[in-house]
Amino acid sequence: MRETQNFHRKNIRLPRAHYVGRQWYFLTACTQGRAPHLGKPELVYRHLELLTEQARKNSLVVVAYCFMPDHLHLLVNGMSDDSNCLVFMGVFKQRSGFEFQKSSGARLWQYKFYDHILRPQDPWESVAWYIWTNPVRKGLRACPEQWPFSGSQSMDWKQLLRPPSSPWTPPWKHSTLT
């Protein structure tokens, strides 16, 4: 008789109530095995359509986005008491992943995504700047506006392309060592 193992994934989420309502979220979804699938313009533009559709359906606005070859950064804002970030990301990843698998036979996304709920002291402009300058930090372009897969669904993002007075550091880069 074959013995089966049950694998339990660690729950990295806060309680569901934290993801509903008028809140700002920094989100990162990585491709499976960090494969560079998101470097294809036709794929990115289709995913942007799916992202826009799901944001609208969940009363969220995508303030900043950047599709990198192996991951996606988003800054989204809940616009109503019913805005639901978990449903938004879950349905977006499911639909985009299904389309990708149908056309390529491969899995697109890693199982989970990273989220950070912005605190009141986190200025959204600094987070947006961090997202838009990701291709520059990775050496893919000399300036953010040259990257074809960044933008905003709520503003002319290139008007905000100046370093913020208070730079933002993602939580995973904070050192707990003294």
Backbone as numpy.savetxt, mean C-alpha at the origin, in Angstrom:
# Nx Ny Nz CAx CAy CAz Cx Cy Cz
-0.35 -44.18 8.16 -1.19 -42.99 8.16 -0.31 -41.75 8.16
-0.62 -40.82 7.29 0.17 -39.59 7.16 -0.25 -38.57 8.21
0.75 -38.03 8.87 0.47 -37.02 9.89 0.42 -35.65 9.23
-0.59 -34.88 9.55 -0.69 -33.53 8.99 -0.31 -32.52 10.05
0.30 -31.46 9.58 0.67 -30.38 10.48 -0.27 -29.21 10.24
-0.66 -28.59 11.30 -1.47 -27.38 11.19 -0.56 -26.18 11.43
-0.52 -25.31 10.45 0.29 -24.11 10.59 -0.63 -22.95 10.95
-0.24 -22.21 11.93 -1.03 -21.06 12.35 -0.21 -19.80 12.09
-0.80 -18.91 11.34 -0.13 -17.65 11.06 -0.37 -16.69 12.23
0.65 -15.95 12.56 0.54 -14.97 13.62 -0.39 -13.84 13.16
-1.32 -13.47 13.99 -2.21 -12.37 13.66 -1.48 -11.06 13.95
-1.20 -10.29 12.90 -0.46 -9.05 13.06 -1.39 -7.83 13.11
-2.67 -8.05 13.11 -3.64 -6.98 13.06 -4.12 -6.57 14.44
-4.48 -5.31 14.52 -5.20 -4.81 15.68 -6.64 -5.33 15.57
-7.45 -5.15 16.58 -8.86 -5.53 16.45 -9.50 -4.81 15.26
-10.46 -5.49 14.61 -11.09 -4.99 13.38 -11.62 -3.57 13.50
-12.09 -3.19 14.67 -12.68 -1.86 14.86 -11.68 -0.73 14.55
-10.38 -1.01 14.67 -9.36 0.00 14.38 -9.27 0.34 12.90
-9.83 -0.50 12.05 -9.71 -0.33 10.61 -10.98 0.20 9.96
-11.91 0.66 10.79 -13.17 1.20 10.30 -13.28 2.65 10.75
-13.69 3.52 9.81 -13.94 4.90 10.19 -13.00 5.89 9.52
-13.01 7.07 10.06 -12.23 8.20 9.53 -10.82 8.13 10.10
-9.95 7.49 9.33 -8.60 7.20 9.80 -7.65 7.24 8.61
-6.36 7.52 8.88 -5.31 7.48 7.86 -4.52 6.20 8.02
-4.19 5.55 6.88 -3.45 4.29 6.89 -2.30 4.34 5.90
-1.15 3.89 6.35 -0.01 3.62 5.46 0.00 2.11 5.26
-0.07 1.67 4.00 -0.19 0.25 3.69 0.92 -0.19 2.73
1.41 -1.38 2.92 2.40 -1.96 2.01 2.01 -3.40 1.72
1.88 -3.72 0.43 1.62 -5.09 0.00 2.80 -5.53 -0.85
3.37 -6.68 -0.53 4.53 -7.20 -1.27 4.10 -8.35 -2.17
4.79 -8.46 -3.30 4.52 -9.58 -4.20 5.07 -10.86 -3.59
4.50 -11.98 -4.01 4.94 -13.29 -3.53 6.41 -13.49 -3.89
7.22 -13.76 -2.89 8.65 -13.98 -3.12 9.38 -12.74 -3.61
8.75 -11.59 -3.45 9.29 -10.29 -3.90 9.63 -10.32 -5.40
8.86 -11.08 -6.16 9.05 -11.14 -7.62 8.67 -9.78 -8.23
9.41 -9.31 -9.24 9.20 -7.97 -9.80 8.04 -7.89 -10.81
6.89 -8.41 -10.45 5.74 -8.42 -11.36 5.16 -7.03 -11.61
5.33 -6.11 -10.68 4.67 -4.80 -10.79 5.47 -3.80 -11.60
6.40 -4.27 -12.41 7.16 -3.38 -13.29 6.54 -3.30 -14.68
5.43 -3.97 -14.89 4.78 -4.01 -16.20 3.66 -2.97 -16.23
3.79 -1.97 -17.11 2.80 -0.88 -17.12 1.35 -1.34 -17.24
1.06 -2.28 -18.12 -0.33 -2.70 -18.31 -0.90 -3.32 -17.04
-0.07 -4.03 -16.28 -0.50 -4.63 -15.02 -0.75 -3.54 -13.98
0.17 -2.60 -13.87 0.03 -1.52 -12.90 -1.23 -0.71 -13.18
-1.47 -0.36 -14.44 -2.64 0.46 -14.75 -3.94 -0.29 -14.47
-3.96 -1.58 -14.72 -5.15 -2.36 -14.38 -5.34 -2.42 -12.88
-4.26 -2.60 -12.13 -4.36 -2.63 -10.67 -4.78 -1.29 -10.12
-4.37 -0.22 -10.76 -4.79 1.11 -10.33 -6.31 1.27 -10.51
-6.86 0.71 -11.58 -8.32 0.73 -11.77 -9.02 -0.03 -10.64
-8.51 -1.21 -10.31 -9.10 -2.01 -9.23 -8.98 -1.29 -7.90
-7.85 -0.65 -7.66 -7.61 0.10 -6.43 -8.61 1.24 -6.31
-8.80 1.98 -7.39 -9.74 3.11 -7.40 -11.16 2.63 -7.12
-11.54 1.55 -7.77 -12.89 1.00 -7.59 -13.13 0.58 -6.14
-12.18 -0.14 -5.55 -12.35 -0.59 -4.17 -12.29 0.56 -3.17
-11.47 1.56 -3.44 -11.42 2.73 -2.55 -12.79 3.41 -2.54
-13.36 3.62 -3.71 -14.68 4.26 -3.81 -15.73 3.43 -3.08
-15.74 2.13 -3.29 -16.74 1.26 -2.67 -16.63 1.23 -1.14
-15.44 1.49 -0.62 -15.21 1.45 0.83 -15.04 2.82 1.46
-15.43 3.87 0.73 -15.37 5.25 1.22 -13.97 5.65 1.68
-12.98 5.26 0.88 -11.60 5.64 1.15 -11.08 6.44 -0.04
-10.11 7.29 0.21 -9.43 7.99 -0.87 -7.96 7.61 -0.83
-7.40 7.32 -2.00 -5.98 6.99 -2.11 -5.23 8.31 -2.29
-4.63 8.79 -1.22 -3.94 10.07 -1.22 -2.58 9.95 -1.89
-1.91 8.83 -1.70 -0.60 8.61 -2.34 -0.44 7.12 -2.62
0.16 6.83 -3.78 0.47 5.44 -4.11 1.79 5.40 -4.86
2.45 4.24 -4.77 3.66 3.99 -5.53 3.77 2.49 -5.75
3.63 2.09 -7.01 3.85 0.70 -7.39 5.33 0.54 -7.69
6.01 -0.21 -6.86 7.40 -0.57 -7.09 7.39 -1.95 -7.75
8.51 -2.41 -8.33 8.49 -3.71 -9.00 8.00 -4.86 -8.13
8.34 -4.83 -6.83 7.98 -5.96 -5.97 7.09 -5.61 -4.78
6.58 -4.39 -4.73 5.66 -4.03 -3.65 4.86 -2.79 -4.02
3.84 -2.53 -3.23 2.96 -1.38 -3.42 2.84 -0.64 -2.10
3.07 0.68 -2.14 2.85 1.54 -0.98 1.60 2.37 -1.22
0.79 2.52 -0.18 -0.42 3.34 -0.25 -0.57 4.19 0.99
-1.10 5.38 0.81 -1.60 6.20 1.92 -3.06 6.43 1.62
-3.93 5.88 2.46 -5.36 6.02 2.25 -6.00 6.68 3.45
-7.11 7.36 3.19 -7.83 8.08 4.24 -9.29 7.66 4.20
-9.80 7.23 5.35 -11.22 6.91 5.48 -12.04 8.18 5.47
-13.04 8.23 4.62 -13.82 9.45 4.46 -15.18 9.40 5.16
-15.54 8.24 5.74 -16.82 8.15 6.44 -16.67 7.22 7.64
-17.69 7.20 8.45 -17.68 6.30 9.61 -17.72 4.84 9.19
-18.15 4.57 7.95 -18.23 3.20 7.44 -17.02 2.78 6.62
-16.04 3.65 6.43 -14.85 3.28 5.66 -14.20 2.06 6.29
-13.81 1.10 5.44 -13.26 -0.14 5.98 -11.96 -0.49 5.23
-10.85 -0.26 5.89 -9.54 -0.49 5.29 -9.26 -1.97 5.03
-9.66 -2.84 5.95 -9.39 -4.26 5.77 -10.18 -4.85 4.60
-11.43 -4.45 4.45 -12.21 -4.92 3.31 -11.61 -4.38 2.02
-11.25 -3.10 2.02 -10.62 -2.47 0.86 -9.41 -3.26 0.38
-8.46 -3.51 1.27 -7.24 -4.22 0.88 -7.51 -5.69 0.57
-8.39 -6.31 1.33 -8.69 -7.71 1.09 -9.29 -7.94 -0.29
-10.27 -7.13 -0.65 -10.92 -7.31 -1.95 -9.98 -6.90 -3.08
-9.22 -5.80 -2.88 -8.26 -5.39 -3.91 -7.24 -6.51 -4.18
-6.65 -7.07 -3.13 -5.65 -8.12 -3.32 -6.28 -9.37 -3.92
-7.49 -9.71 -3.51 -8.16 -10.89 -4.04 -8.44 -10.73 -5.53
-9.02 -9.61 -5.93 -9.37 -9.42 -7.33 -8.14 -9.28 -8.22
-7.18 -8.48 -7.79 -5.97 -8.30 -8.61 -5.17 -9.59 -8.67
-5.11 -10.30 -7.55 -4.40 -11.58 -7.53 -5.06 -12.63 -8.40
-6.39 -12.65 -8.39 -7.12 -13.61 -9.22 -6.86 -13.34 -10.70
-6.95 -12.07 -11.11 -6.68 -11.73 -12.51 -5.26 -12.09 -12.91
-4.31 -11.82 -12.02 -2.91 -12.12 -12.31 -2.71 -13.63 -12.45
-3.28 -14.39 -11.54 -3.11 -15.85 -11.59 -3.76 -16.44 -12.84
-4.89 -15.89 -13.22 -5.57 -16.37 -14.42 -4.71 -16.16 -15.67
-4.02 -15.03 -15.73 -3.23 -14.73 -16.92 -1.81 -15.30 -16.88
-1.26 -15.50 -15.68 0.15 -15.92 -15.60 0.35 -17.30 -14.98
-0.64 -17.74 -14.22 -0.49 -19.02 -13.51 0.30 -18.90 -12.22
0.69 -17.69 -11.86 1.50 -17.47 -10.65 0.70 -16.68 -9.62
1.13 -16.80 -8.39 0.52 -16.03 -7.30 1.15 -14.64 -7.29
0.34 -13.60 -7.08 0.85 -12.23 -7.10 1.27 -11.74 -5.72
0.40 -11.83 -4.74 0.64 -11.18 -3.44 1.06 -12.16 -2.36
1.86 -11.65 -1.42 2.09 -12.38 -0.19 0.77 -12.44 0.57
0.69 -13.35 1.52 -0.55 -13.61 2.24 -1.08 -12.37 2.95
-0.27 -11.70 3.72 -0.70 -10.53 4.49 -0.16 -9.26 3.86
-0.55 -8.13 4.41 0.02 -6.84 4.03 0.38 -6.11 5.32
1.27 -5.17 5.20 1.70 -4.38 6.35 0.82 -3.15 6.45
0.43 -2.79 7.66 -0.32 -1.56 7.84 0.21 -0.77 9.02
0.04 0.52 8.93 0.36 1.42 10.04 -0.74 2.47 10.08
-1.45 2.54 11.18 -2.47 3.56 11.36 -1.76 4.81 11.84
-1.92 5.89 11.07 -1.22 7.12 11.43 -1.77 7.69 12.74
-0.86 8.21 13.50 -1.22 8.87 14.75 -1.44 10.35 14.46
-2.10 11.06 15.35 -2.36 12.48 15.09 -1.09 13.30 14.83
0.04 12.90 15.41 1.28 13.66 15.21 1.97 13.31 13.90
1.48 12.30 13.18 2.06 11.91 11.89 1.43 12.75 10.78
2.14 13.76 10.26 1.55 14.55 9.18 1.46 13.72 7.89
0.28 13.66 7.30 0.08 12.84 6.12 0.99 13.25 4.98
1.34 14.55 4.89 2.22 15.01 3.82 3.59 14.34 3.88
4.10 14.13 5.08 5.40 13.46 5.25 5.33 12.00 4.83
4.20 11.35 5.11 4.03 9.96 4.71 3.91 9.88 3.19
3.15 10.79 2.60 3.01 10.83 1.14 4.38 11.05 0.49
5.17 11.97 1.02 6.52 12.22 0.50 7.36 10.96 0.57
7.27 10.25 1.68 8.01 8.99 1.83 7.62 8.01 0.73
6.34 7.91 0.44 5.84 7.00 -0.59 6.34 7.42 -1.97
6.17 8.69 -2.32 6.52 9.17 -3.65 8.02 9.13 -3.92
8.83 9.24 -2.87 10.29 9.23 -3.07 10.89 7.83 -2.97
10.07 6.80 -2.83 10.57 5.43 -2.76 11.42 5.06 -3.98
11.02 5.39 -5.21 11.86 5.04 -6.37 13.22 5.75 -6.35
13.28 6.93 -5.75 14.55 7.66 -5.64 15.45 6.96 -4.62
14.89 6.60 -3.46 15.68 5.91 -2.44 16.21 4.57 -2.94
15.46 3.92 -3.82 15.87 2.62 -4.37 16.76 2.76 -5.61
17.06 4.00 -6.02 17.96 4.23 -7.15 17.34 3.98 -8.52
16.01 3.98 -8.59 15.34 3.71 -9.86 15.12 4.98 -10.69
15.09 6.12 -10.05 14.94 7.41 -10.72 15.68 8.48 -9.92
15.98 9.58 -10.60 16.69 10.68 -9.93 15.73 11.58 -9.14
14.48 11.67 -9.61 13.48 12.47 -8.89 12.12 11.76 -8.96
11.27 11.97 -7.97 10.02 11.22 -7.86 9.09 11.35 -9.07
9.02 12.53 -9.64 8.07 12.73 -10.74 8.45 11.96 -12.01
9.64 11.39 -12.07 10.05 10.58 -13.21 9.49 9.15 -13.14
9.07 8.72 -11.96 8.56 7.36 -11.82 7.13 7.30 -12.35
6.85 6.44 -13.32 5.53 6.44 -13.96 4.42 5.79 -13.13
4.77 5.13 -12.03 3.77 4.36 -11.29 3.50 4.93 -9.90
3.62 6.25 -9.75 3.30 6.94 -8.50 2.22 7.96 -8.77
1.53 8.34 -7.72 0.54 9.38 -7.90 -0.37 9.54 -6.72
-1.50 10.19 -7.00 -2.54 10.45 -6.01 -3.86 10.46 -6.73
-4.87 9.99 -6.06 -6.21 10.04 -6.63 -7.02 11.20 -6.09
-6.38 12.07 -5.32 -7.12 13.16 -4.70 -6.53 14.54 -4.95
-5.36 14.60 -5.59 -4.71 15.91 -5.76 -3.67 15.84 -6.85
-3.18 17.00 -7.24 -2.03 17.08 -8.14 -0.80 16.86 -7.27
-0.37 15.62 -7.17 0.68 15.24 -6.22 2.00 15.92 -6.49
2.27 16.30 -7.71 3.56 16.92 -8.03 3.68 18.32 -7.41
2.55 18.91 -7.02 2.57 20.19 -6.31 3.15 20.05 -4.90
3.06 18.85 -4.35 3.56 18.60 -2.98 4.99 18.05 -2.96
5.64 17.99 -4.12 6.96 17.37 -4.18 8.06 18.31 -3.67
8.06 18.46 -2.38 9.13 19.18 -1.70 9.30 18.51 -0.34
10.51 18.48 0.13 10.72 17.81 1.41 9.87 18.43 2.51
9.21 17.61 3.31 8.41 18.14 4.41 9.30 18.67 5.51
8.74 19.55 6.33 9.52 20.11 7.43 9.85 19.04 8.47
8.99 18.04 8.59 9.27 16.94 9.51 9.23 15.62 8.75
10.40 15.07 8.40 10.41 13.81 7.66 9.79 12.68 8.48
9.20 11.74 7.78 8.54 10.62 8.42 9.42 9.39 8.30
9.52 8.64 9.38 10.26 7.38 9.38 9.27 6.26 9.62
9.23 5.27 8.74 8.30 4.16 8.96 8.59 3.45 10.27
7.56 2.91 10.89 7.74 2.26 12.20 8.77 1.14 12.20
8.90 0.40 11.09 9.85 -0.71 11.07 11.30 -0.25 11.03
11.53 1.05 10.80 12.90 1.55 10.79 13.30 2.17 12.13
12.36 2.24 13.06 12.68 2.76 14.39 13.51 1.73 15.14
14.56 2.15 15.73 15.40 1.23 16.47 14.98 1.24 17.94
14.89 0.06 18.51 14.59 -0.04 19.93 15.87 -0.15 20.75
17.01 -0.19 20.05 18.29 -0.28 20.75 18.76 1.12 21.13
19.34 1.24 22.26 19.87 2.55 22.68 21.38 2.56 22.66
